[in-house]
Amino acid sequence: MKKFSFSIILFFCFSFTVLAGQPSWTKKMSKAVFTLKTFSADGELLGSTSGFFVGEHGEAISSYAPFKNAAKAVAIDESGKEWEVEKILGANETYDVIKFRVTIKKSQSVELATANPALNSPCWILPYKGAKSLVQTKILKTETFNTDYTYFTMSLQSPLDLVGCPLVDESGKVLGLIQPKNSEGDTLAYAVGAAFAEQLKLTGLGLNDPALRAVHIKKAIPDDLNQAQLMLLMAGAQDSLTFATVISDFLTQFPKEPDGYVSRAQQSYSYGHFDEALQDINRAYELSPQPNYLYQKGTILFAQDKYAEAYDLYQSLFDSSVRSADLFFMASQCKAKLNDSIAQQALLDSCVAQFSRPLLKEAAPYLLVRAQVRLQANRFRDAVADLNDYEQLMKSQLNDNFYYIRYQAEVGGRLFQQALNDIEKAIELAPQNEFYYAEKASLLVRVGMYDDAITTSKALIQLQPDYSDGYLFLGLSQCLKGEKAEGIANLQKAKELGDTQAEGFIQKYK
């Protein structure tokens, strides 16, 4: 009994000695330190470390490494309560630090030191629940990095895992964040300046930062509006979920800025949710009456088949800052949908007129559309002129279909030699397309080049023996050349293969 009492006395004496030797700030600061666990998307534990709060609303810093590939992280405070990491505020993989915010409403934060202590000054490392395990050390070396920040080297022989814990000076102010040792058994400890970790923040380009992309937890929107707008722009190139998340956060943070509504309108439009898109673009225009928002509204109205409304909106912008080839083109499309081909052609003329000569490639799509519209309106030579300009701009990217379209325009405009050149070019690019041979043979017959028509027709028959056009044009050419017996025999073959014109020619030439 006496021995047991003596042990109790020794225990209390020892405890008193440890507590009496601790700095006065230990208990308060212990509330700012937490242990942290990270998890993959399927719930697997990835890693754990320590960290501490640097702000009163859950802002905290810790080691970056455990966050790599993490989809979830929780901070566990001194009392054992878990707080989920809500948003990443910044990260630097080189110095193994990350800043984030947890879902706690109010947090006990540390105070950062504004000056470094002298070398060999005593300092402490405060572990999670560290009131009874405070580790004393001393500064052996300081190095400056990134101009304004300090990297600390200390003596240390503690067996505790102290990575992510705060390095604290005699006054209770935090100097740094403890980093991993260089090797097992290392008697030195290292800390990156806490001020460096605390100042980390996301920029507009943050979504493309490899260190941040490797963390699959939501990223915060930058506080600076310009940077937030840049992030919103960059998010458009990310997956749709990331884009939607950034839009939502931007609108929460900047509800009076039109950019968030415009981005959401664009995403709604891409999903075919036109009513929602229209509502958001109207809201953006209310906040900032810019012509380009009206232009986007016109695009939404067009998608809703409200062509007259869309045209009126486009027309109101003809003399605005958004006057462009695309504006006139969209207006022409409205008129096409309203079956007003005269207005459509006039608007396409205005569209192409937005480009000066020599033309650049940007004009090519509009030239091609106008050529096709002119072709449909029987303005054949005008269509050829547009297609000639298009050819000059897109020479290396032309296919057989282009030459066939121009061939049609040239035939309509009675430019027969040019038409023959183009149908031959189409055959050169698509030598197995029997339709082109038939078109060539037909034109050769029309211009009286019967020998060439016979040669082309025979080539067509060799390519496709069951294609009636080969026999039709061969027979017709032979009849016109005076070889009626052979010609009628080939016309008869065309008839047997189902050609409905052959019988009329047989009756004419027999």
PDB file of N, CA and C in Angstrom, residues 109-141:
ATOM      1  N   SER A 109      -7.091  29.723 -34.558  1.00  0.00           N
ATOM      2  CA  SER A 109      -5.967  29.855 -35.480  1.00  0.00           C
ATOM      3  C   SER A 109      -4.695  30.249 -34.749  1.00  0.00           C
ATOM      4  N   VAL A 110      -3.568  29.944 -35.376  1.00  0.00           N
ATOM      5  CA  VAL A 110      -2.274  30.324 -34.829  1.00  0.00           C
ATOM      6  C   VAL A 110      -1.928  31.733 -35.300  1.00  0.00           C
ATOM      7  N   GLU A 111      -0.940  32.325 -34.645  1.00  0.00           N
ATOM      8  CA  GLU A 111      -0.403  33.615 -35.083  1.00  0.00           C
ATOM      9  C   GLU A 111       0.970  33.366 -35.689  1.00  0.00           C
ATOM     10  N   LEU A 112       1.207  33.896 -36.867  1.00  0.00           N
ATOM     11  CA  LEU A 112       2.471  33.665 -37.552  1.00  0.00           C
ATOM     12  C   LEU A 112       3.517  34.672 -37.101  1.00  0.00           C
ATOM     13  N   ALA A 113       4.737  34.188 -36.965  1.00  0.00           N
ATOM     14  CA  ALA A 113       5.855  35.055 -36.576  1.00  0.00           C
ATOM     15  C   ALA A 113       6.198  35.988 -37.730  1.00  0.00           C
ATOM     16  N   THR A 114       6.594  37.213 -37.387  1.00  0.00           N
ATOM     17  CA  THR A 114       6.988  38.194 -38.404  1.00  0.00           C
ATOM     18  C   THR A 114       8.496  38.323 -38.521  1.00  0.00           C
ATOM     19  N   ALA A 115       9.241  37.683 -37.609  1.00  0.00           N
ATOM     20  CA  ALA A 115      10.707  37.734 -37.652  1.00  0.00           C
ATOM     21  C   ALA A 115      11.259  36.396 -37.197  1.00  0.00           C
ATOM     22  N   ASN A 116      12.439  36.055 -37.680  1.00  0.00           N
ATOM     23  CA  ASN A 116      13.071  34.794 -37.300  1.00  0.00           C
ATOM     24  C   ASN A 116      13.869  34.951 -36.016  1.00  0.00           C
ATOM     25  N   PRO A 117      13.882  33.938 -35.149  1.00  0.00           N
ATOM     26  CA  PRO A 117      14.712  33.997 -33.942  1.00  0.00           C
ATOM     27  C   PRO A 117      16.185  33.830 -34.305  1.00  0.00           C
ATOM     28  N   ALA A 118      17.040  34.176 -33.378  1.00  0.00           N
ATOM     29  CA  ALA A 118      18.479  34.023 -33.611  1.00  0.00           C
ATOM     30  C   ALA A 118      18.832  32.540 -33.665  1.00  0.00           C
ATOM     31  N   LEU A 119      19.937  32.216 -34.331  1.00  0.00           N
ATOM     32  CA  LEU A 119      20.383  30.831 -34.399  1.00  0.00           C
ATOM     33  C   LEU A 119      20.622  30.308 -32.998  1.00  0.00           C
ATOM     34  N   ASN A 120      20.320  29.024 -32.822  1.00  0.00           N
ATOM     35  CA  ASN A 120      20.447  28.322 -31.535  1.00  0.00           C
ATOM     36  C   ASN A 120      19.399  28.738 -30.514  1.00  0.00           C
ATOM     37  N   SER A 121      18.428  29.559 -30.953  1.00  0.00           N
ATOM     38  CA  SER A 121      17.343  29.917 -30.046  1.00  0.00           C
ATOM     39  C   SER A 121      16.451  28.703 -29.837  1.00  0.00           C
ATOM     40  N   PRO A 122      15.924  28.541 -28.645  1.00  0.00           N
ATOM     41  CA  PRO A 122      15.026  27.412 -28.406  1.00  0.00           C
ATOM     42  C   PRO A 122      13.692  27.618 -29.123  1.00  0.00           C
ATOM     43  N   CYS A 123      13.170  26.543 -29.704  1.00  0.00           N
ATOM     44  CA  CYS A 123      11.857  26.546 -30.363  1.00  0.00           C
ATOM     45  C   CYS A 123      11.164  25.246 -30.012  1.00  0.00           C
ATOM     46  N   TRP A 124       9.887  25.164 -30.325  1.00  0.00           N
ATOM     47  CA  TRP A 124       9.122  23.969 -30.012  1.00  0.00           C
ATOM     48  C   TRP A 124       8.347  23.479 -31.245  1.00  0.00           C
ATOM     49  N   ILE A 125       8.132  22.197 -31.284  1.00  0.00           N
ATOM     50  CA  ILE A 125       7.255  21.593 -32.286  1.00  0.00           C
ATOM     51  C   ILE A 125       6.052  21.051 -31.535  1.00  0.00           C
ATOM     52  N   LEU A 126       4.865  21.480 -31.980  1.00  0.00           N
ATOM     53  CA  LEU A 126       3.639  21.121 -31.264  1.00  0.00           C
ATOM     54  C   LEU A 126       2.889  20.043 -32.039  1.00  0.00           C
ATOM     55  N   PRO A 127       2.883  18.802 -31.555  1.00  0.00           N
ATOM     56  CA  PRO A 127       2.153  17.725 -32.242  1.00  0.00           C
ATOM     57  C   PRO A 127       0.647  17.821 -31.997  1.00  0.00           C
ATOM     58  N   TYR A 128      -0.098  16.989 -32.727  1.00  0.00           N
ATOM     59  CA  TYR A 128      -1.530  16.835 -32.497  1.00  0.00           C
ATOM     60  C   TYR A 128      -1.746  16.336 -31.077  1.00  0.00           C
ATOM     61  N   LYS A 129      -2.672  16.974 -30.346  1.00  0.00           N
ATOM     62  CA  LYS A 129      -2.885  16.697 -28.925  1.00  0.00           C
ATOM     63  C   LYS A 129      -1.566  16.779 -28.178  1.00  0.00           C
ATOM     64  N   GLY A 130      -0.831  17.855 -28.447  1.00  0.00           N
ATOM     65  CA  GLY A 130       0.555  17.930 -27.972  1.00  0.00           C
ATOM     66  C   GLY A 130       0.783  18.579 -26.639  1.00  0.00           C
ATOM     67  N   ALA A 131      -0.240  18.782 -25.818  1.00  0.00           N
ATOM     68  CA  ALA A 131      -0.041  19.442 -24.530  1.00  0.00           C
ATOM     69  C   ALA A 131       0.966  18.707 -23.651  1.00  0.00           C
ATOM     70  N   LYS A 132       1.049  17.363 -23.799  1.00  0.00           N
ATOM     71  CA  LYS A 132       1.975  16.578 -22.974  1.00  0.00           C
ATOM     72  C   LYS A 132       3.133  16.008 -23.784  1.00  0.00           C
ATOM     73  N   SER A 133       3.212  16.370 -25.078  1.00  0.00           N
ATOM     74  CA  SER A 133       4.301  15.815 -25.893  1.00  0.00           C
ATOM     75  C   SER A 133       4.997  16.886 -26.720  1.00  0.00           C
ATOM     76  N   LEU A 134       5.042  18.085 -26.179  1.00  0.00           N
ATOM     77  CA  LEU A 134       5.725  19.194 -26.832  1.00  0.00           C
ATOM     78  C   LEU A 134       7.202  18.850 -27.005  1.00  0.00           C
ATOM     79  N   VAL A 135       7.723  19.087 -28.201  1.00  0.00           N
ATOM     80  CA  VAL A 135       9.109  18.716 -28.503  1.00  0.00           C
ATOM     81  C   VAL A 135       9.951  19.981 -28.632  1.00  0.00           C
ATOM     82  N   GLN A 136      10.992  20.056 -27.797  1.00  0.00           N
ATOM     83  CA  GLN A 136      11.859  21.224 -27.864  1.00  0.00           C
ATOM     84  C   GLN A 136      13.004  20.978 -28.842  1.00  0.00           C
ATOM     85  N   THR A 137      13.395  22.048 -29.563  1.00  0.00           N
ATOM     86  CA  THR A 137      14.498  21.974 -30.520  1.00  0.00           C
ATOM     87  C   THR A 137      15.165  23.338 -30.566  1.00  0.00           C
ATOM     88  N   LYS A 138      16.124  23.496 -31.459  1.00  0.00           N
ATOM     89  CA  LYS A 138      16.734  24.819 -31.652  1.00  0.00           C
ATOM     90  C   LYS A 138      17.095  24.998 -33.121  1.00  0.00           C
ATOM     91  N   ILE A 139      17.056  26.247 -33.562  1.00  0.00           N
ATOM     92  CA  ILE A 139      17.326  26.583 -34.955  1.00  0.00           C
ATOM     93  C   ILE A 139      18.833  26.504 -35.206  1.00  0.00           C
ATOM     94  N   LEU A 140      19.215  25.672 -36.170  1.00  0.00           N
ATOM     95  CA  LEU A 140      20.628  25.567 -36.539  1.00  0.00           C
ATOM     96  C   LEU A 140      20.970  26.381 -37.779  1.00  0.00           C
ATOM     97  N   LYS A 141      19.968  26.543 -38.670  1.00  0.00           N
ATOM     98  CA  LYS A 141      20.264  27.190 -39.940  1.00  0.00           C
ATOM     99  C   LYS A 141      18.978  27.761 -40.537  1.00  0.00           C
TER     100      LYS A 141
END
